[in-house]
XYZ file of C-alpha atoms in Angstrom:
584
model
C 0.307 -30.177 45.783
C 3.800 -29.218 46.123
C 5.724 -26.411 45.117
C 9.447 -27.034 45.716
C 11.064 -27.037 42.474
C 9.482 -23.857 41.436
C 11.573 -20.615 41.988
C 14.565 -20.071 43.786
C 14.932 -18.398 47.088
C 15.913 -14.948 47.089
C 19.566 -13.830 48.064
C 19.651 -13.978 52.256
C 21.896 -10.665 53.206
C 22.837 -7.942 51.296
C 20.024 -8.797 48.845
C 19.315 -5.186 46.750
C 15.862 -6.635 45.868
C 12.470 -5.177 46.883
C 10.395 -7.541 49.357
C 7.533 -6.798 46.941
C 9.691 -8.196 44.185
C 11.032 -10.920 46.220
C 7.148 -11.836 46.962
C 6.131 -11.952 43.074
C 9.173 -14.240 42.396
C 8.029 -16.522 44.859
C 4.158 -16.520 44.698
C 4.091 -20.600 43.914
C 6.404 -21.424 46.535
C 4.896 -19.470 49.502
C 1.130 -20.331 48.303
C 2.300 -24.130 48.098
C 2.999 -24.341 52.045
C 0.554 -24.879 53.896
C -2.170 -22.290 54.451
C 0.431 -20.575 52.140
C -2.258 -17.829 50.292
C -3.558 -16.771 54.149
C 0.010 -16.663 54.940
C 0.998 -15.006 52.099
C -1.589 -12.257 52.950
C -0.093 -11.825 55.905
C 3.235 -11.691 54.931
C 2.347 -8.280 52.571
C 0.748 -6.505 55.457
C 3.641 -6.993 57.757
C 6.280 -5.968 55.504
C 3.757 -3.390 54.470
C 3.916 -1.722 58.204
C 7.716 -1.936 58.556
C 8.752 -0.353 55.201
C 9.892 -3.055 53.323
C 7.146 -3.885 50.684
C 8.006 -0.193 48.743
C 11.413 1.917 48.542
C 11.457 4.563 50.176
C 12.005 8.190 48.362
C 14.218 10.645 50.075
C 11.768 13.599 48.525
C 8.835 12.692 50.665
C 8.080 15.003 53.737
C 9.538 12.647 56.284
C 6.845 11.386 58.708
C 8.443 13.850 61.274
C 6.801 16.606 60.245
C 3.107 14.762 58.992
C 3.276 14.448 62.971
C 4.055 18.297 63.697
C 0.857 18.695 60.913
C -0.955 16.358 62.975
C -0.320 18.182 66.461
C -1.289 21.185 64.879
C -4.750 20.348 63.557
C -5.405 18.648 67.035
C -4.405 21.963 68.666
C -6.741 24.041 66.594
C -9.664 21.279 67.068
C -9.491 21.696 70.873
C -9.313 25.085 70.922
C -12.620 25.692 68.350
C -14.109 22.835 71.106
C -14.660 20.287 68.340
C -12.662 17.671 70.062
C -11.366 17.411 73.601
C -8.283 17.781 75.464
C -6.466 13.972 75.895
C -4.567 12.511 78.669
C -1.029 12.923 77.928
C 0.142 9.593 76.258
C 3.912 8.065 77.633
C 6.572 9.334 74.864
C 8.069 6.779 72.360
C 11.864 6.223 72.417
C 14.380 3.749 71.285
C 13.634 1.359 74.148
C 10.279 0.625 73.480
C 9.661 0.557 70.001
C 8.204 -3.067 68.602
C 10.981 -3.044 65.454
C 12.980 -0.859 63.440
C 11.444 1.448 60.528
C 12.749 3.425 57.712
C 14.970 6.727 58.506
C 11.941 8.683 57.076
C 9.294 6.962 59.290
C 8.127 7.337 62.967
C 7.067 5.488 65.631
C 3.948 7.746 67.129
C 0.780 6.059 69.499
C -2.246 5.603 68.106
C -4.210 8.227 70.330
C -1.576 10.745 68.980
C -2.867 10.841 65.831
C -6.432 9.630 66.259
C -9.549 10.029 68.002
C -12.465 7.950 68.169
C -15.150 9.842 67.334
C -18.141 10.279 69.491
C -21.610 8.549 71.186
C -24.868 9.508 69.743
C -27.992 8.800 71.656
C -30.402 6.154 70.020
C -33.349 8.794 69.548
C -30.972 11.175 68.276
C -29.814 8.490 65.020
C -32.311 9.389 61.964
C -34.437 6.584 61.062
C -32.328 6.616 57.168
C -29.491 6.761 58.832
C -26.790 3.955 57.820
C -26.031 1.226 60.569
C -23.155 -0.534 61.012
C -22.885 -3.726 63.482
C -20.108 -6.414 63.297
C -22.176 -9.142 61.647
C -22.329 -6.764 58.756
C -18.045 -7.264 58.174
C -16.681 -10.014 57.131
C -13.778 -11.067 59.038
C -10.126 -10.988 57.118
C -11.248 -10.020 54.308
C -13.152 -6.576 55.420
C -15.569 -7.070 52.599
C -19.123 -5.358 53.745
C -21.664 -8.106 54.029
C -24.728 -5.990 54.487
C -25.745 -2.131 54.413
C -28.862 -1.443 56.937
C -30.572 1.646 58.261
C -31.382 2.338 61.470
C -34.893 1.451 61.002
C -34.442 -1.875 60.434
C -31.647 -2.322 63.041
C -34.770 -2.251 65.820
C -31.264 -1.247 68.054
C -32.117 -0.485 71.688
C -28.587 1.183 72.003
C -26.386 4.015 71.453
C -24.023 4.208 68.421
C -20.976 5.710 67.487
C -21.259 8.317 64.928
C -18.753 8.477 62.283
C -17.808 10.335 59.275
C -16.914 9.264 55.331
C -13.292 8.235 55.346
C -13.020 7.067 59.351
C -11.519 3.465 60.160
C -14.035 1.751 61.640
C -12.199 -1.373 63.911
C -13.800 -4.259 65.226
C -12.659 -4.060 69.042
C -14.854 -7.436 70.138
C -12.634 -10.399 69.490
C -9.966 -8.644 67.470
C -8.567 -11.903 66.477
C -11.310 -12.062 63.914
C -10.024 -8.825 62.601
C -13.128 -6.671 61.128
C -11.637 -3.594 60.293
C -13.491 -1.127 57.270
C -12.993 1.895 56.062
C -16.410 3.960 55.990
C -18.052 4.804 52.706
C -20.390 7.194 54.044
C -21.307 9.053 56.938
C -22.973 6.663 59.460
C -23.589 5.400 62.958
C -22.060 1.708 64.623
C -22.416 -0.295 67.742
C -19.912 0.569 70.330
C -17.882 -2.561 69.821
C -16.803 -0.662 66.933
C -14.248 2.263 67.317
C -14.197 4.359 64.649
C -10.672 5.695 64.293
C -10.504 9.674 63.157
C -7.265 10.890 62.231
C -5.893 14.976 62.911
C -4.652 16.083 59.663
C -4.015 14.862 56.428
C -3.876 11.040 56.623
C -4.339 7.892 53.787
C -6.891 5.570 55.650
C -6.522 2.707 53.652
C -2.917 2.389 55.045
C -4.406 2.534 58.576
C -6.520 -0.008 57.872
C -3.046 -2.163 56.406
C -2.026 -1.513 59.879
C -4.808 -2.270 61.953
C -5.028 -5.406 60.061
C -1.167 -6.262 60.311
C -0.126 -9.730 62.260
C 2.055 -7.149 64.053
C -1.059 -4.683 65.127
C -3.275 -8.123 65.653
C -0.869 -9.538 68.387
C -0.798 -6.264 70.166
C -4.057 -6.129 70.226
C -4.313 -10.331 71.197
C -1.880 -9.901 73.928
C -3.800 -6.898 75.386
C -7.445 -8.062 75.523
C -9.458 -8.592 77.922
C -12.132 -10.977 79.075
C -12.514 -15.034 78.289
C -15.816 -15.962 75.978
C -15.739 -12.078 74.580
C -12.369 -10.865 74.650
C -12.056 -6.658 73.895
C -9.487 -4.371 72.970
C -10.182 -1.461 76.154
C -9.756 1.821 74.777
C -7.000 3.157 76.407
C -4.990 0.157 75.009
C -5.920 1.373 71.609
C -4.799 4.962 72.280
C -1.526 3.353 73.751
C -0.638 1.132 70.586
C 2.580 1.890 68.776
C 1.803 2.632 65.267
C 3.961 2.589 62.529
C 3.418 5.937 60.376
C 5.043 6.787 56.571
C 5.610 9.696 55.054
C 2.306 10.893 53.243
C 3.402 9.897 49.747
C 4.667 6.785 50.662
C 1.547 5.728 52.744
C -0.359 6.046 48.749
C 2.316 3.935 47.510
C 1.943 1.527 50.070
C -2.139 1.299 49.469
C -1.421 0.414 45.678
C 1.255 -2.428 45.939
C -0.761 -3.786 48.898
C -4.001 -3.907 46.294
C -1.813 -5.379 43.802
C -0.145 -7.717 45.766
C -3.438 -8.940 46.980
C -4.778 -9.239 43.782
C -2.463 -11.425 42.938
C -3.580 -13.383 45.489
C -7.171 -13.735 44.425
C -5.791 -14.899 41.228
C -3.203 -17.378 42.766
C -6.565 -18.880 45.174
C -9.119 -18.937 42.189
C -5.832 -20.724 40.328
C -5.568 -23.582 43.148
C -8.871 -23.693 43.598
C -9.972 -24.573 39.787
C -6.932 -26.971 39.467
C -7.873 -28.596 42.981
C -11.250 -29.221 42.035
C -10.683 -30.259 38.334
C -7.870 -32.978 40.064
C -10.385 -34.747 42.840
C -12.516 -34.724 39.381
C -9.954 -36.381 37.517
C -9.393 -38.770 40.353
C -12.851 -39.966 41.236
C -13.697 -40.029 37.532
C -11.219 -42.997 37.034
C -11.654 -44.499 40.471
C -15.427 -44.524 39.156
C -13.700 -46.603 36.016
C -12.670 -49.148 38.523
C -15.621 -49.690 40.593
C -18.118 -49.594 37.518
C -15.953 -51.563 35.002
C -18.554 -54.385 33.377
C -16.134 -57.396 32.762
C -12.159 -58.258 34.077
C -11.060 -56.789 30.665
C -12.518 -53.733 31.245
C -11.085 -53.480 34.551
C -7.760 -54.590 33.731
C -7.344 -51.262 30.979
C -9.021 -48.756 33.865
C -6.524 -50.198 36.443
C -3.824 -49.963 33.988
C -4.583 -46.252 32.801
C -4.747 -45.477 36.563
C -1.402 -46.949 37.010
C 0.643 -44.989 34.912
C -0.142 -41.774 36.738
C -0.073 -42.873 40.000
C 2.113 -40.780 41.415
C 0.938 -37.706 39.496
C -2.943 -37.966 40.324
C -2.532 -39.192 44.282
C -0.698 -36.003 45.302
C -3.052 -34.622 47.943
C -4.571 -35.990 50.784
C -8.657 -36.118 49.738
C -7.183 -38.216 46.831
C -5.576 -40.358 48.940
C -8.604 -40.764 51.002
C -10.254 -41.642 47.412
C -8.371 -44.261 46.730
C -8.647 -45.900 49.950
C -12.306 -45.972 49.689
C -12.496 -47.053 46.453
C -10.102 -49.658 47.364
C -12.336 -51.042 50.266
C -15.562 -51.009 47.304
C -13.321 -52.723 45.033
C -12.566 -55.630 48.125
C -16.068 -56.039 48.665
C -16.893 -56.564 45.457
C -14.828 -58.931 44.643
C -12.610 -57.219 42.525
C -9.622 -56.802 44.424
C -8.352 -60.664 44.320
C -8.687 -63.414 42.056
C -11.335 -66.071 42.887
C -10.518 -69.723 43.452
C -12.428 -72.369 41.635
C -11.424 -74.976 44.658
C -12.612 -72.262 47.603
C -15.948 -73.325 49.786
C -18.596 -71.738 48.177
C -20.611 -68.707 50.025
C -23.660 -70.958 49.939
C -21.965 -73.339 51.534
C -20.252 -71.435 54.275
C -23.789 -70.209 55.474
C -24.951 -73.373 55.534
C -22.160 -74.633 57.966
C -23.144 -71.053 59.600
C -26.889 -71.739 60.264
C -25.952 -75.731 61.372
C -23.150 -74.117 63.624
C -26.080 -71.678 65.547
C -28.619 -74.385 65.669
C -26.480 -76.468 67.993
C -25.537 -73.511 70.119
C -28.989 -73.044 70.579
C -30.051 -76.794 71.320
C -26.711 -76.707 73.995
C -28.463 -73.429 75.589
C -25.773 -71.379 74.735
C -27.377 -68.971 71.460
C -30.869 -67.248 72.095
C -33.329 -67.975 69.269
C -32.737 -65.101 66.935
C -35.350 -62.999 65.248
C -35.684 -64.426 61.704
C -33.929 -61.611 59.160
C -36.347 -60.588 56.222
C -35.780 -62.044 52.971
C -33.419 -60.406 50.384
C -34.906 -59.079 47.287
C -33.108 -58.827 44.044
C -33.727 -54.411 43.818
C -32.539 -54.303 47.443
C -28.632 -56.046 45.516
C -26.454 -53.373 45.434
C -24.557 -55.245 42.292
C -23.579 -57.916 40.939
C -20.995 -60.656 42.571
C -18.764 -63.254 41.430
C -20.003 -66.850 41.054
C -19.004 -68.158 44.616
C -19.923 -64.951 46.594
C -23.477 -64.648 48.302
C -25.578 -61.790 49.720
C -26.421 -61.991 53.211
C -27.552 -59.884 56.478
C -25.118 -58.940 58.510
C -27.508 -60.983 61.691
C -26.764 -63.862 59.881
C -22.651 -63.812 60.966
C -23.719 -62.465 64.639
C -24.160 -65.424 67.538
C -24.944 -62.094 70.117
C -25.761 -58.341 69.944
C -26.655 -55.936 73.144
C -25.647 -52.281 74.090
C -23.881 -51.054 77.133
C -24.349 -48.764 79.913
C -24.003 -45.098 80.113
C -23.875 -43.813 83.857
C -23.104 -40.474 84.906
C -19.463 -40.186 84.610
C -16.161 -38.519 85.390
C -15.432 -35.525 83.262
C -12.368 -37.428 82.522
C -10.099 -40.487 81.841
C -9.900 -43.087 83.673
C -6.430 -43.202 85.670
C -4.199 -46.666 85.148
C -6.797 -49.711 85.601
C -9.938 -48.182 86.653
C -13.301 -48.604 85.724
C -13.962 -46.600 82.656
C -17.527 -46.594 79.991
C -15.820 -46.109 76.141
C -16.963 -42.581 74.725
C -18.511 -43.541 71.053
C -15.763 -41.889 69.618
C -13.407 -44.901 70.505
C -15.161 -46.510 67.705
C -15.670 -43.412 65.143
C -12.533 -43.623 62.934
C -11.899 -47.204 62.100
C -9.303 -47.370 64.404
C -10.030 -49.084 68.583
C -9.248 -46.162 70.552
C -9.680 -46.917 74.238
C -8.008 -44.289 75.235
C -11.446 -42.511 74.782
C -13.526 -42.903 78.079
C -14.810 -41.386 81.096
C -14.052 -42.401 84.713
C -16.849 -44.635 86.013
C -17.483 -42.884 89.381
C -16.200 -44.130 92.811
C -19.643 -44.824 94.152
C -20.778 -46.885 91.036
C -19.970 -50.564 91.135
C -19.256 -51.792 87.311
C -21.131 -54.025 85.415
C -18.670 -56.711 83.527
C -21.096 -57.940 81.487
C -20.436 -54.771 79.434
C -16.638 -55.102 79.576
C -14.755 -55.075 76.332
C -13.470 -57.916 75.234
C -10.921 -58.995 72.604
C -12.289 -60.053 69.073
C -15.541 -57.888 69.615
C -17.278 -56.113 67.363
C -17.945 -52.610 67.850
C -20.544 -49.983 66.032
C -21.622 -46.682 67.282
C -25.474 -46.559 67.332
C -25.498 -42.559 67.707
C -22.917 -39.992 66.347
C -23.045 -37.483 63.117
C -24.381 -38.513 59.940
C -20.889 -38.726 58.936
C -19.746 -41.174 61.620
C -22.554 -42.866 63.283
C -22.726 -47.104 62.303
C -18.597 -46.546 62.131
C -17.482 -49.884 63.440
C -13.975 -51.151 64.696
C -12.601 -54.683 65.310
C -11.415 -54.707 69.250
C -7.776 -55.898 69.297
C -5.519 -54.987 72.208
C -7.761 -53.797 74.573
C -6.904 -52.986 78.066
C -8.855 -54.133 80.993
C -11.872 -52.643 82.801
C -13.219 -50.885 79.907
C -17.408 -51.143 79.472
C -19.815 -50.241 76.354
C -21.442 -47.358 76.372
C -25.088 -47.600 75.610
C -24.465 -45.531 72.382
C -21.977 -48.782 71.224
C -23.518 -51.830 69.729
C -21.631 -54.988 70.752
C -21.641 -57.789 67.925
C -20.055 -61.271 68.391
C -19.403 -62.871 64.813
C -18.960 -66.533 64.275
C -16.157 -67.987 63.668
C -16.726 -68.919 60.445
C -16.444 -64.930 58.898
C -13.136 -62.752 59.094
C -13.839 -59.727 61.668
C -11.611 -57.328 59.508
C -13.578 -58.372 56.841
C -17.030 -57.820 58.034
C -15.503 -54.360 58.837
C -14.744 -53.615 55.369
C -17.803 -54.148 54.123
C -19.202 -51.417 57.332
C -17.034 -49.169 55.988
C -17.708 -49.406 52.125
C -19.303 -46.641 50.311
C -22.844 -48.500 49.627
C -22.699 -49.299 53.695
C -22.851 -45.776 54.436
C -25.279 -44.700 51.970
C -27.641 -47.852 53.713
C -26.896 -45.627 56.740
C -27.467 -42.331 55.316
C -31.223 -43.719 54.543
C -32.099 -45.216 57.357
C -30.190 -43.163 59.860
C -33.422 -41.334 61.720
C -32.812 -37.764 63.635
C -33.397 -34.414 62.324
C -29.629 -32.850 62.808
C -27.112 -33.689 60.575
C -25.449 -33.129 63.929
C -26.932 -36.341 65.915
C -28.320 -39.547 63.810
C -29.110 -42.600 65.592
C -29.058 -46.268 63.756
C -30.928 -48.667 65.561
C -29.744 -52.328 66.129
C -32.390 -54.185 64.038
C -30.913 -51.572 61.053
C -27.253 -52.538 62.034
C -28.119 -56.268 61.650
C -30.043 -55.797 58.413
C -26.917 -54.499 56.297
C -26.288 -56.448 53.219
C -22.847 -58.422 53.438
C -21.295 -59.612 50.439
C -19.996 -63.147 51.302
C -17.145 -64.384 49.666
C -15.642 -68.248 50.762
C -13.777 -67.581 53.714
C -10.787 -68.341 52.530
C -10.902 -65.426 49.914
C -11.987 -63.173 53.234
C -8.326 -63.904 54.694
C -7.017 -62.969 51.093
C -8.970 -59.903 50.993
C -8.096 -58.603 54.181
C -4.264 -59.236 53.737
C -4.620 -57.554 49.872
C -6.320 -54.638 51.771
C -3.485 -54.346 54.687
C -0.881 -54.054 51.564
C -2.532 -51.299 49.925
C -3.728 -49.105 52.779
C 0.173 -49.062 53.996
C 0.884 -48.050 50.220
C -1.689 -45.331 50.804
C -0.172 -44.355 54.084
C 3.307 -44.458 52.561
C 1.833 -41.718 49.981
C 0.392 -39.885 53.155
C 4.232 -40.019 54.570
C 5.529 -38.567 51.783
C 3.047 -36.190 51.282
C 3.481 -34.718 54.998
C 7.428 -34.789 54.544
C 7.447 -32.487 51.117
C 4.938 -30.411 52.819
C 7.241 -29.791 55.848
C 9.833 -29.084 53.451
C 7.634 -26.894 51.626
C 6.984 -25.019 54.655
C 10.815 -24.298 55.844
C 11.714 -23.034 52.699
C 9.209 -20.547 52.723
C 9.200 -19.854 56.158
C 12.712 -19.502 55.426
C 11.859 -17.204 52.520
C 9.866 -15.124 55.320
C 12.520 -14.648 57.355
C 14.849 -13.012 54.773
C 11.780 -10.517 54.043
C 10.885 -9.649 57.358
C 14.588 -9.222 58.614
């Protein structure tokens, strides 16, 4: 859903109004981009740590001297030998600051104004004592998942030990950004640094900091290490940080907590009215696909109609329709039926005659006979001239590939190359997707890919394992993977067709019961099960209708998908746009 005729944007220069006001006015159009409420969220903590999400008050004690405060209290707490003396940390002047701040603010470094507290032994932690570990955060949102003691951490390790009131920051992978303020006295792994400030100090604002996009690309930019990356410590003491006068740092804590409840409100909001929509949606795409007579139909289709364009406004509802549309094909729904077409029957008659003489010419092994249908294995019921059938009964040949040990990568120009399975997982041929057959490995073209084939992948996710694509366009010297079943149709069934039907919802619930595996991760369909699926037959000539009925609507649904994309780009200028003029 869109937001773009909602409220204006704010005046560019010169504009006299708050950023916190600016944000309120223009809550649906920022939370309408995309990712707009996580964006949104950042957007207050940024302007939060350069000044702009309160006014400033020329009464407070300037942040000037909170720093001379700060220096003092550190002075006294070396010389009473409660903290020790620091390495001298490189002055801040106009060169190096990160961005301007308000006249009353300063630019001071972290390990100015901070230590981070100290490293208690293991046998030295009380058994009742409170233990924090990272797990126990949850990331972004610095909720606290879980409160353990020590006695059921089993920990092996030293801790940090910190005090009611500390900011306790995640310094393994930052980028998940696990930053707390502690409740209580307490002890924490060592890949958290529990920030202690000199002198009088408001640590929910540090934590606005520390959470900042600004603070969180320092902090990016500066860690170390691939699979793990760290903040180091001395980085930390050599951050910039952006400090307010006292007063205004309260200030700041209460519009960011109102600003962010705002927020919750805003995602509970689009949540409820995203999930009553695809409700709305699938309830009368339901009142297509379970309408009891054309009359029936005709009124759902009709009632559907007239709010087209105000119930397919997001993409799973697009996706909706388009499956619905493929169950409406398949059950004959979609076009009119012709009195004068060939009959089903009688197209698998001329099906069965047509394999009999292939197989008297030597040219069609004799197949494995298919079981029976019985009437509670129907799905529903069809029109007059359709028929139910196996999918074996439209296949002259069936066989798997070959999987060898392969490049870890594409194959270059026309080289040998085996098809990864997921060429075949999204309805779309994607050779493209392969691996290099090795130089020392002669191919086998028996398993090339050939045009008009019939692909489905015998192993993949529950989601997309038995996905199937019709080949068209394929380039040369590409071979089946052992994980891709090969199925040559007859001539007497449309390909595209046949694909529908693979694709249609009560195709992949047939998969979803006989799919075997254990992981939702890795199901495997074997080819008997492929061959058994039930095919609604309609006369061939209402196949070719089908298929060019289904072409017209899916480019309808793409054209929604267009348009969709293009007001969401537009969407997202406007309020990057909007961003801009509040950051600036």
């Amino acid at each position: 859903m869109t937001a773009l005729n909602q409220s204006p944007l704010p005046q560019a220069e010169g504009s006299n109004l708050p950023a916190s006001t600016v944000l309120t006015q223009n809550l649906p159009l920022l939370a309408g981009a995309p990712n707009g409420i996580k964006k949104l969220r950042e957007l207050i903590l940024e302007l939060a740590v350069r000044g702009k999400l309160v006014p400033q008050d020329p009464n407070d004690e300037p942040a000037s001297e909170l720093l001379k405060r700060i220096a003092e209290e550190k002075a006294r707490l070396v010389v009473e030998g409660k903290i020790k003396k620091q390495k001298p940390l490189a002055e801040v002047d106009e060169t190096t600051q990160p961005f301007e701040l308000p006249v009353d603010w300063a630019w001071t470094r972290l390990g100015e104004i901070t230590n981070f507290g100290t490293t208690t032994k293991k046998d030295e932690i009380p058994d009742d004592a409170w233990v924090l570990d990272l797990e126990d955060i949850e990331k972004d949102t610095s909720r606290l998942l879980q409160r353990t003691h020590f006695y059921e951490r089993n920990s092996l390790s030293d801790k940090n030990s910190f005090t009611k009131g500390d900011v306790l920051y995640g310094k393994l992978r930052p980028y998940l950004n696990k930053v707390l303020v502690a409740e209580d006295d307490g002890f924490c792994t060592t890949e958290i640094l529990p920030f202690r400030c000199h002198g009088p100090f408001v640590a929910h604002y540090f934590m606005i900091a520390l959470k900042s996009p600004y603070f969180l690309s320092y902090v990016n930019a500066r860690s170390y290490g691939m699979k793990m990356p760290r903040l180091g410590t001395e980085d930390g003491r050599q951050a910039f940080f952006p400090l307010p006068p006292l007063a205004e740092q309260h200030r700041i804590v209460a519009k960011v907590d109102e600003l962010m409840a705002l927020c919750d409100r805003l995602e509970a909001q689009q949540a409820d009215a995203e999930s009553a929509h695809a409700q709305l949606v699938q309830a009368l795409l339901d009142s297509l696909t379970h309408a009891s007579d054309a009359t029936e139909f005709a009124a759902n289709w009709q009632r559907l109609a007239e709010h087209f364009h105000t119930l397919f406004t997001t993409e799973p509802s697009i996706d909706a329709l388009k499956q619905t549309l493929l169950q409406l094909a398949v059950m004959g729904k979609l076009v009119p039926q012709d009195p004068a077409d060939e009959s089903a029957s009688e197209l698998l008659q001329r099906i069965q005659t047509e394999k009999q003489r292939l197989m008297a010419e030597g040219k069609l092994k004799k197949q494995k006979p298919l079981a029976a249908i019985d009437e509670d294995e129907k799905p529903y019921e069809l029109p007059p001239q359709w028929q139910w059938s196996r999918l074996g009964s439209h296949v002259i040949e069936s066989g798997a590939g070959w999987s060898p040990s392969c490049d870890p990568r594409r194959r270059d120009g026309n080289e040998w190359g085996v098809l990864k399975v997921s060429a075949v997982s999204w309805g779309l041929y994607r050779p493209e997707e392969n691996k290099a057959l090795p130089a020392g490995l002669d191919p086998r073209p028996e398993h090339q890919v050939v045009e008009g084939d019939f692909l489905v992948s015998r192993a993949n996710t529950a989601e997309l394992v038995a996905r199937s694509v019709v080949v068209e366009n394929t380039p040369v010297n590409l071979m089946l993977s052992d994980k891709i079943v090969r199925l040559k149709l007859t001539s007497f069934c449309d390909r595209r067709y046949v694909n529908f039907v693979n694709s249609a919802a009560f195709a992949r619930e047939y998969y979803g019961r006989v799919a075997a595996g254990t992981s939702s991760s890795m199901k495997n369909v074997s080819r008997e099960q492929i061959l058994s699926l039930l095919i609604p037959l309609p006369p061939l000539t209402e196949q070719h209708r089908i298929v060019a009925k289904v072409d017209q609507l899916m480019a309808l649904c793409d054209q929604l998908k267009t348009r969709l994309t293009k007001a969401r780009q537009l969407n997202q200028q406007l309020a990057s746009t909007l961003v801009e003029q509040a950051v600036a």
